[in-house]
Tab-separated table of C-alpha atoms in Angstrom:
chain	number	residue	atom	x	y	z
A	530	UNK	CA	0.000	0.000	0.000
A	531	UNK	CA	1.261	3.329	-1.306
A	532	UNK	CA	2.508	5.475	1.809
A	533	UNK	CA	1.380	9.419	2.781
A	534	UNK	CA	2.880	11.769	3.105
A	535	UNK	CA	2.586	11.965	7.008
A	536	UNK	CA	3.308	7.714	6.856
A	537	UNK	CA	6.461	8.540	5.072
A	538	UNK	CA	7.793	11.588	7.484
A	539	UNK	CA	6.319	9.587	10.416
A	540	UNK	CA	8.323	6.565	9.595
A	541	UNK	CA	11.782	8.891	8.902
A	542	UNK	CA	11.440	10.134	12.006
A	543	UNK	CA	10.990	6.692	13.912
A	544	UNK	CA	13.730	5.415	12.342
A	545	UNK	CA	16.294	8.618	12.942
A	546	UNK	CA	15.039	8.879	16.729
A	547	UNK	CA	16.732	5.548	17.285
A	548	UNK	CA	19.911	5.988	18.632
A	549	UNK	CA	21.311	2.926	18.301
A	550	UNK	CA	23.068	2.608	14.607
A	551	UNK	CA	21.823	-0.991	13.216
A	552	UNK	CA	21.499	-2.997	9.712
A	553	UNK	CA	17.217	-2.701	10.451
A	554	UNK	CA	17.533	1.166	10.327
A	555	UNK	CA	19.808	1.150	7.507
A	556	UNK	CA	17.116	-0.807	5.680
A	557	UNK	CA	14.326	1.130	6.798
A	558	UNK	CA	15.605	4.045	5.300
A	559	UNK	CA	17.262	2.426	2.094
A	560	UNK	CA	13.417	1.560	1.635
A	561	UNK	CA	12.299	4.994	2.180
A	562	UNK	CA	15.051	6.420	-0.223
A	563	UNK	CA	13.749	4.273	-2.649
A	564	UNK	CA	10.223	5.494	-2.381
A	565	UNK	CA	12.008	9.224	-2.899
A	566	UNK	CA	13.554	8.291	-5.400
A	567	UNK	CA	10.651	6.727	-7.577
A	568	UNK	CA	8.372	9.803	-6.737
A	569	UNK	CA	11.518	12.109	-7.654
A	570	UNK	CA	11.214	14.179	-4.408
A	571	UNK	CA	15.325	15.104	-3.726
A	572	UNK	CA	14.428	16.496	-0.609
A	573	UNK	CA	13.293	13.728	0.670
A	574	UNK	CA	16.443	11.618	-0.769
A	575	UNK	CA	18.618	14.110	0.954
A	576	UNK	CA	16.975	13.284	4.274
A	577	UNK	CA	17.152	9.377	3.639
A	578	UNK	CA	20.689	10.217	2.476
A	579	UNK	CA	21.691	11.797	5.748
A	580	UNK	CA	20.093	9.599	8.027
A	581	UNK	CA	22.140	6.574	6.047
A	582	UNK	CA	25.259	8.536	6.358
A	583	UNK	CA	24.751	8.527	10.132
A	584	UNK	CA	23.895	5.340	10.805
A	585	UNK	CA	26.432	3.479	8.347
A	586	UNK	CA	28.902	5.925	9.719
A	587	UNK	CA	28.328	3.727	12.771
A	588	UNK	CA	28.319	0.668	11.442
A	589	UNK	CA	32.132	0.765	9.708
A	590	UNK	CA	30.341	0.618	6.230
A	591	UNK	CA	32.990	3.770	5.460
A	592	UNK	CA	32.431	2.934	1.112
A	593	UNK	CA	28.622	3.789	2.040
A	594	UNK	CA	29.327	7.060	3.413
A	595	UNK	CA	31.525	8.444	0.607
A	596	UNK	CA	28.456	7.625	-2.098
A	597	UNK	CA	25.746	9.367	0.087
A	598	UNK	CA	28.052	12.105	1.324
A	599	UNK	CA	29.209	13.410	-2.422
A	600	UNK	CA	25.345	13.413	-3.715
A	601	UNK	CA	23.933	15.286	-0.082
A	602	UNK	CA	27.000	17.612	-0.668
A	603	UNK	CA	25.972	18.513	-4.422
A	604	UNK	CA	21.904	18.888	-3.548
A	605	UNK	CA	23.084	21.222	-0.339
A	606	UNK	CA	25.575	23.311	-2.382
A	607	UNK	CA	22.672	23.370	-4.983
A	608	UNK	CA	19.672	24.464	-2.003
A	609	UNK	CA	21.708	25.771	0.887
A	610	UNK	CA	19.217	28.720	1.089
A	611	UNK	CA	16.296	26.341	1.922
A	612	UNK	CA	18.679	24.078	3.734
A	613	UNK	CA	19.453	26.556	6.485
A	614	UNK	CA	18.236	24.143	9.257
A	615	UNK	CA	20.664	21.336	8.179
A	616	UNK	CA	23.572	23.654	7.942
A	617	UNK	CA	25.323	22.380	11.454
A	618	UNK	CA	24.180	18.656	10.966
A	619	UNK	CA	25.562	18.531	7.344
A	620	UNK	CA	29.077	19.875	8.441
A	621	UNK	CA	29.286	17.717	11.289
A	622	UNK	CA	29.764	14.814	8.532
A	623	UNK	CA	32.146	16.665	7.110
A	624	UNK	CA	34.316	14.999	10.360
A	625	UNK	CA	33.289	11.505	9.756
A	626	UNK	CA	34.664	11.841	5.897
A	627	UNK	CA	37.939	13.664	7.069
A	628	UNK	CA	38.203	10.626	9.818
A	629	UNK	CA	38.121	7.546	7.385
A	630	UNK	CA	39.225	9.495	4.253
A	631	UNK	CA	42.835	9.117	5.471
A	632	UNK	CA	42.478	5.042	6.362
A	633	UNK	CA	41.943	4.320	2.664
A	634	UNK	CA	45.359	4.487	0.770
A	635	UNK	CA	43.137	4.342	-2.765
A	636	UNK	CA	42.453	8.074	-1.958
A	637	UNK	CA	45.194	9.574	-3.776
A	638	UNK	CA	46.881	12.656	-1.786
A	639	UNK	CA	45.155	15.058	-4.383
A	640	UNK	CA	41.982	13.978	-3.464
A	641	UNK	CA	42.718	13.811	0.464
A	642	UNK	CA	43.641	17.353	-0.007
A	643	UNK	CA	40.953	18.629	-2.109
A	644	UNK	CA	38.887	17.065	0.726
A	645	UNK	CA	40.383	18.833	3.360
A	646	UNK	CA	40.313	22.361	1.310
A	647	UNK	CA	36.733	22.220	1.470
A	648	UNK	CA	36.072	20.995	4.650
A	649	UNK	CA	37.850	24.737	5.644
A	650	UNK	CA	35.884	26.648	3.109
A	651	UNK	CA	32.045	24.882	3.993
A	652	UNK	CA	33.323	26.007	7.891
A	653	UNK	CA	34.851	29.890	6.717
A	654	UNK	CA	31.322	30.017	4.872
A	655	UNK	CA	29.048	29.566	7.497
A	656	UNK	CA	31.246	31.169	10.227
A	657	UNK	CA	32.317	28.605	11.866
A	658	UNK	CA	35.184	27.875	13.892
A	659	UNK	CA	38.302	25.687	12.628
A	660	UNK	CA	39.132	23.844	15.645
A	661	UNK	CA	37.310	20.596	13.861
A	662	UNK	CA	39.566	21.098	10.581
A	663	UNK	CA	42.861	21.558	12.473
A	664	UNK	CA	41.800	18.311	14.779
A	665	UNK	CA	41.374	16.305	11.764
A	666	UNK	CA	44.257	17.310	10.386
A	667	UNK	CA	46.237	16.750	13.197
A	668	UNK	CA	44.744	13.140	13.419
A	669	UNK	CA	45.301	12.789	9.494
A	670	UNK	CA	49.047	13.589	10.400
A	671	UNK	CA	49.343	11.013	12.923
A	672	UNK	CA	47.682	8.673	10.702
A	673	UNK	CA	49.859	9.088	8.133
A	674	UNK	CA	53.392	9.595	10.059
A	675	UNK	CA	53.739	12.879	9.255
A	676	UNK	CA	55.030	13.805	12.963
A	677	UNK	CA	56.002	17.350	12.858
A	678	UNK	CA	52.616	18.592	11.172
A	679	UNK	CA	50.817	16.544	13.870
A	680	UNK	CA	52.872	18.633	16.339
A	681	UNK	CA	51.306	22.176	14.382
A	682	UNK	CA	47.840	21.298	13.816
A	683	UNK	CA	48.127	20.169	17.376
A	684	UNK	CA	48.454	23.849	18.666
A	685	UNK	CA	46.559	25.071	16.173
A	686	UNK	CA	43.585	22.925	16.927
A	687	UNK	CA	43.646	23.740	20.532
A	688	UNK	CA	44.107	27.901	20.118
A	689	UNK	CA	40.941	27.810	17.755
A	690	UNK	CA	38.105	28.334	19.770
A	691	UNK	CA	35.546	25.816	20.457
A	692	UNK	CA	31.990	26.189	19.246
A	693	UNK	CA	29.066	23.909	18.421
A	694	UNK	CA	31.183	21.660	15.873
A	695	UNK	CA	33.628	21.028	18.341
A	696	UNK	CA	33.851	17.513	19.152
A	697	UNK	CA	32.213	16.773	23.152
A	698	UNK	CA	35.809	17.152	25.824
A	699	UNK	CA	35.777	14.176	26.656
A	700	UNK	CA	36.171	13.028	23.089
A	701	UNK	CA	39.019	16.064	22.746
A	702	UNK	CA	41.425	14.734	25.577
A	703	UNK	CA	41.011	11.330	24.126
A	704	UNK	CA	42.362	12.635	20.840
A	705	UNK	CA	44.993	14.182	22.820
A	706	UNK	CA	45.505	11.172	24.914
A	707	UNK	CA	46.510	9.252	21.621
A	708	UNK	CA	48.614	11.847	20.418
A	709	UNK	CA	50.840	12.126	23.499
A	710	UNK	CA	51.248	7.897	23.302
A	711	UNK	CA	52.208	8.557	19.930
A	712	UNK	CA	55.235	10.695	21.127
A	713	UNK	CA	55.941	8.763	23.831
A	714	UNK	CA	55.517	11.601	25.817
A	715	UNK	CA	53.534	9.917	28.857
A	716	UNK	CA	53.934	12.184	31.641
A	717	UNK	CA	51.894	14.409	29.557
A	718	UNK	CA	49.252	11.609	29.416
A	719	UNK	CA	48.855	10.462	32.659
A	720	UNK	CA	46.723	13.503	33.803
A	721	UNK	CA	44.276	13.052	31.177
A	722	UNK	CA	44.521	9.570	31.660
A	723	UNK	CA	43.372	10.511	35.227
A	724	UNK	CA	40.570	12.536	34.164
A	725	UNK	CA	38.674	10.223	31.351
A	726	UNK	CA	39.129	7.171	33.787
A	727	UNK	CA	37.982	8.758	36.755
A	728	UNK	CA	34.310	9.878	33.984
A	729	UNK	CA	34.638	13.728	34.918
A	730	UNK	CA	34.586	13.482	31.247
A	731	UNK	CA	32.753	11.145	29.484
A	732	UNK	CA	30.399	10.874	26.513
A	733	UNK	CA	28.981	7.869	24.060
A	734	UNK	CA	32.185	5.986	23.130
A	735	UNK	CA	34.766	7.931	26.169
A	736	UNK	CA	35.799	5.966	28.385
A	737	UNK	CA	35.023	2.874	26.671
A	738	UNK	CA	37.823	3.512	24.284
A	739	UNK	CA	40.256	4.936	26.226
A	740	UNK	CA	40.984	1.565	28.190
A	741	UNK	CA	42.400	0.000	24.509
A	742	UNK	CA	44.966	2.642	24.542
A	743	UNK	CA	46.393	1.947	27.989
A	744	UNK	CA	47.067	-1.096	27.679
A	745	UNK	CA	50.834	-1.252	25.355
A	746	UNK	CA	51.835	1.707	27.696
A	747	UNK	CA	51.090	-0.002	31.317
A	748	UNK	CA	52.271	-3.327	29.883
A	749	UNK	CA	55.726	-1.225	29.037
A	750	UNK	CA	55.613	0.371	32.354
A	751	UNK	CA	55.231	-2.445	34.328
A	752	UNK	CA	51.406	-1.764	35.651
A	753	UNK	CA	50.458	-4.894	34.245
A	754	UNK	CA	47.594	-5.717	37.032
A	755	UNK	CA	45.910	-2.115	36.250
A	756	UNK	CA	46.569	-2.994	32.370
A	757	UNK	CA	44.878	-6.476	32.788
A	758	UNK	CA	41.729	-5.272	34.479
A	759	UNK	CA	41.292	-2.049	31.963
A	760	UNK	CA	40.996	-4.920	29.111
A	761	UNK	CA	38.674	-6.941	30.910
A	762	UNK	CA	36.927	-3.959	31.551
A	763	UNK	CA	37.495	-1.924	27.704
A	764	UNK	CA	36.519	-5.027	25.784
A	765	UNK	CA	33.483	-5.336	27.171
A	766	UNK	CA	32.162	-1.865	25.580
A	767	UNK	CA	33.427	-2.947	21.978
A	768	UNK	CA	32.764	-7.206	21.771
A	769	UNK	CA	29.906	-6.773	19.649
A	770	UNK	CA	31.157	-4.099	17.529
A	771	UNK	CA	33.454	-6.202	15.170
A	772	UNK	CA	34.446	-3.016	12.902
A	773	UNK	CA	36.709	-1.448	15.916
A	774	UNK	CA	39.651	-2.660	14.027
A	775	UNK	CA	41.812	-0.662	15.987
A	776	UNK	CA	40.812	-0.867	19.694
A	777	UNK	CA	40.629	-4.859	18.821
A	778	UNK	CA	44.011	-5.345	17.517
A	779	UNK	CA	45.413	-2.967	20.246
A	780	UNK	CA	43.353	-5.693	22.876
A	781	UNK	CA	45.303	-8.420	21.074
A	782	UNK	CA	48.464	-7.716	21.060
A	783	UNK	CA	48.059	-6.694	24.689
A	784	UNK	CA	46.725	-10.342	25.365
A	785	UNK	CA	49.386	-12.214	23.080
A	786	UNK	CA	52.155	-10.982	25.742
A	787	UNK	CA	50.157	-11.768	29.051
A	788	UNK	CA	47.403	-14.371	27.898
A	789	UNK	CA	47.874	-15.398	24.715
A	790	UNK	CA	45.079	-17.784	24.830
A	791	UNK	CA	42.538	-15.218	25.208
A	792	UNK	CA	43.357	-13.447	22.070
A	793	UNK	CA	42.149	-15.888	19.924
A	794	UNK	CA	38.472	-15.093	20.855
A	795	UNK	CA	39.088	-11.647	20.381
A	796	UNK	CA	40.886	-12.392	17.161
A	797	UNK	CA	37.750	-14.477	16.088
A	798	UNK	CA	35.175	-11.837	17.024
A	799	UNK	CA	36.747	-9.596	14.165
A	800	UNK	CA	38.142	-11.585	11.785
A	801	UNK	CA	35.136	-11.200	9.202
A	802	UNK	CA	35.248	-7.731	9.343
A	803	UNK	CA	38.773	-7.645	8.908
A	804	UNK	CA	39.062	-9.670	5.914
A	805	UNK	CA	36.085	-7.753	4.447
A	806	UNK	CA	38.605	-4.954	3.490
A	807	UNK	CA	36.124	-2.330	4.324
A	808	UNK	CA	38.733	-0.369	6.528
A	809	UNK	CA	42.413	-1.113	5.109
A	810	UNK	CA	43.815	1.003	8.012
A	811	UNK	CA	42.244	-0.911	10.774
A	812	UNK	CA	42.886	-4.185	8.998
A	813	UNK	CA	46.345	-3.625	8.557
A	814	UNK	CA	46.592	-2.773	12.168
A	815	UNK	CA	44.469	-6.121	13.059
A	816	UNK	CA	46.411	-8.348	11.213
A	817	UNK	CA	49.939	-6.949	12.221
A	818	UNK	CA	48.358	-8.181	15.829
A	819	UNK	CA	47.345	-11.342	14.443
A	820	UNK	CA	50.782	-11.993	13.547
A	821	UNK	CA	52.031	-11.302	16.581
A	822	UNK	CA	49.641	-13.181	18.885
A	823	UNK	CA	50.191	-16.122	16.081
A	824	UNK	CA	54.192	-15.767	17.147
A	825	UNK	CA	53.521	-15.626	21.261
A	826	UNK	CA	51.255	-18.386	21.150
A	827	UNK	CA	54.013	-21.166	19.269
A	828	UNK	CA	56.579	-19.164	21.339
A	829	UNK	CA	54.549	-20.675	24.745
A	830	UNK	CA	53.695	-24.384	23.047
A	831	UNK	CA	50.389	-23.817	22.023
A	832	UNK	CA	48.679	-24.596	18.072
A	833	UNK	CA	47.709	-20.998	17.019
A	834	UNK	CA	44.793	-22.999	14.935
A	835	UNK	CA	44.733	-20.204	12.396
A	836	UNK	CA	47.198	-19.353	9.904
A	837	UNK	CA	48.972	-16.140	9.087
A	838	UNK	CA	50.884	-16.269	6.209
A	839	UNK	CA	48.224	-14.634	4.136
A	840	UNK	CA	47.901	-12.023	6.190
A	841	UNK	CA	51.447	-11.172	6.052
A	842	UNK	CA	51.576	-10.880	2.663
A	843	UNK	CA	48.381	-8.661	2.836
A	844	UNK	CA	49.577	-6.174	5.610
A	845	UNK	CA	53.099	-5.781	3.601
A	846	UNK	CA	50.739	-4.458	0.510
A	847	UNK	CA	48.541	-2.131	2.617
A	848	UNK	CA	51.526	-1.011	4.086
A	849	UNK	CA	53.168	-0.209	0.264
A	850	UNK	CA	50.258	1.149	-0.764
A	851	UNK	CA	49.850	3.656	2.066
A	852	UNK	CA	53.874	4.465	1.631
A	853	UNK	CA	53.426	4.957	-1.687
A	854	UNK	CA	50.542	6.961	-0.951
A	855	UNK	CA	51.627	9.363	1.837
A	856	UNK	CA	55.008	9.184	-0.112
A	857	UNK	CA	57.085	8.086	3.102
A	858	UNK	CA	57.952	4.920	4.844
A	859	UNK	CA	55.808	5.440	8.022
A	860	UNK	CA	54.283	1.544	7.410
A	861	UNK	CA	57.622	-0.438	6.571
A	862	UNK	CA	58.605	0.942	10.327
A	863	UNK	CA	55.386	0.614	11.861
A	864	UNK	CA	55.641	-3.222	10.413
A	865	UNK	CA	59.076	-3.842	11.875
A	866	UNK	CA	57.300	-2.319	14.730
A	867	UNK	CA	55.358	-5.481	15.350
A	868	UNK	CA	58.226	-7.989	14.487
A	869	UNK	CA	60.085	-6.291	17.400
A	870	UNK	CA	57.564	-7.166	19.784
């Protein structure tokens, strides 16, 4: 039976008042973007767009957010002066590209930068602050091991002043939390490590990933007891969310130097997203682990019962391909990296 109009803006508005991102919303609103698009009505595509782009976003179905994002950035370029309401929303996204952009070494540079020019000109448009576009540059940096322009968007990012694009502070410090690991520079950490764990902070996805990230750095500094409890802890928030590559792979290799055993369920919880090659950053990450928890478990007498060869060979050509890519050798280390371990 053909839908109303109020059945049809009813429905949207179930769907997007669900917080939880899941493959039933998706489809609920791939069907309604089908409806727009047989009656022709873009506005309502845009709106099925959007709400697609934030719940794939979600979902680590990164592929599915390019494809909506380019069309809902063409119809609002097209209609920004009846899109004034959507303004805000619409450049929020604009973080979620810049964020998984970067993790796809098919993007050539050109593009990445292209990207990144307009992600400043959408924000200089509509007056607002920068402090998002430094951020995300600053996290493209580190991404790409580009060290000393992660060290200038880094003070850029935090003299811009915050405004209602800024990510939430708890999600700042984490960012910040990362980047002072990345130095090495933990006595900077440790008070910010103090403040997410002790929630003065917190928001949707802060703590819970903030525990992954402690984990190489206690090991190193001895705190293993405090180290073991934060994964027990951490991997609870992200078991059933196989696309955190990342925060997975960092659980592993913690677990392949103090319980090796254990990582293979984590390893197995994953694994399909992995291979599905839908995030080539996190899966290079994930299966640099794999090889290591693969090496830990022979090295204490026990059958690995999976096989890593494979792997290897596909981590050494993600790692190329990003090199080649961000035109230096940031991979090939972080790869040795792992042997070292």
């Amino acid at each position: 039976m053909k839908m109303t109009v109020d059945q049809y803006w009813d429905k949207w508005e179930e769907l997007m008042s669900r917080e939880e991102a899941s493959f039933e919303k998706w489809d609920g609103l791939e069907d309604l973007l089908f409806i727009a698009q047989k009656e022709g009505d873009l506005y309502k595509e845009f709106c099925c767009r959007f709400g697609i782009m934030r719940t794939v976003n979600y979902l680590g179905e990164y592929e599915e957010l390019f494809d909506h994002f380019e069309w809902c950035n063409g119809f609002f370029l097209d209609n920004e002066e009846n899109l004034e309401d959507w303004v805000e929303s619409f450049l929020w996204i604009y973080k979620w590209m810049a964020e998984h952009l970067v993790k796809m070494p098919g993007i050539e540079m050109e593009l990445l930068d292209a990207f990144f020019n307009d992600f400043q000109e959408a924000y200089d448009r509509y007056g607002y602050s920068l402090r998002p576009y430094y951020q995300h540059q600053h996290k493209r940096a580190l991404k790409t091991g580009e060290v000393e322009d992660a060290h200038a968007y880094y003070h850029e990012w935090l003299a811009a002043e915050r405004d209602s694009l800024a990510d939430c502070e708890a999600c700042e410090y984490q960012t910040q939390l990362e980047y002072f690991y990345f130095t090495g520079e933990k006595e900077k950490a440790a008070p910010i490590e103090k403040l997410l764990l002790s929630k003065e902070v917190c928001c949707g996805e802060i703590p819970h990933l903030t525990y992954s990230k402690l984990l190489l750095p206690y090991y190193e500094d001895g705190r293993v007891e405090e180290a073991v409890r934060y994964q027990s802890e951490g991997y609870f928030f992200i078991y059933d969310k196989p696309h955190f590559l990342i925060e997975a792979s960092e659980h592993i290799r913690f677990l392949a130097l103090t319980e090796p055993l254990r990582g293979i369920k984590v390893l197995e919880r994953h694994i399909e997203y992995a291979d599905s090659g839908k995030d080539p950053y996190g899966m290079f990450y994930f299966y640099m682990s794999a090889i290591v928890l693969h090496r830990k478990l022979l090295e204490a007498g026990h059958r690995p019962g999976f096989a890593v060869d494979v792997m290897s060979e596909v981590a050494e050509e993600i790692a190329e391909d990003f090199d080649e890519r961000n035109g230096n050798d940031f991979f090939e280390r972080e790869m040795e990296r792992f042997y070292s371990l």
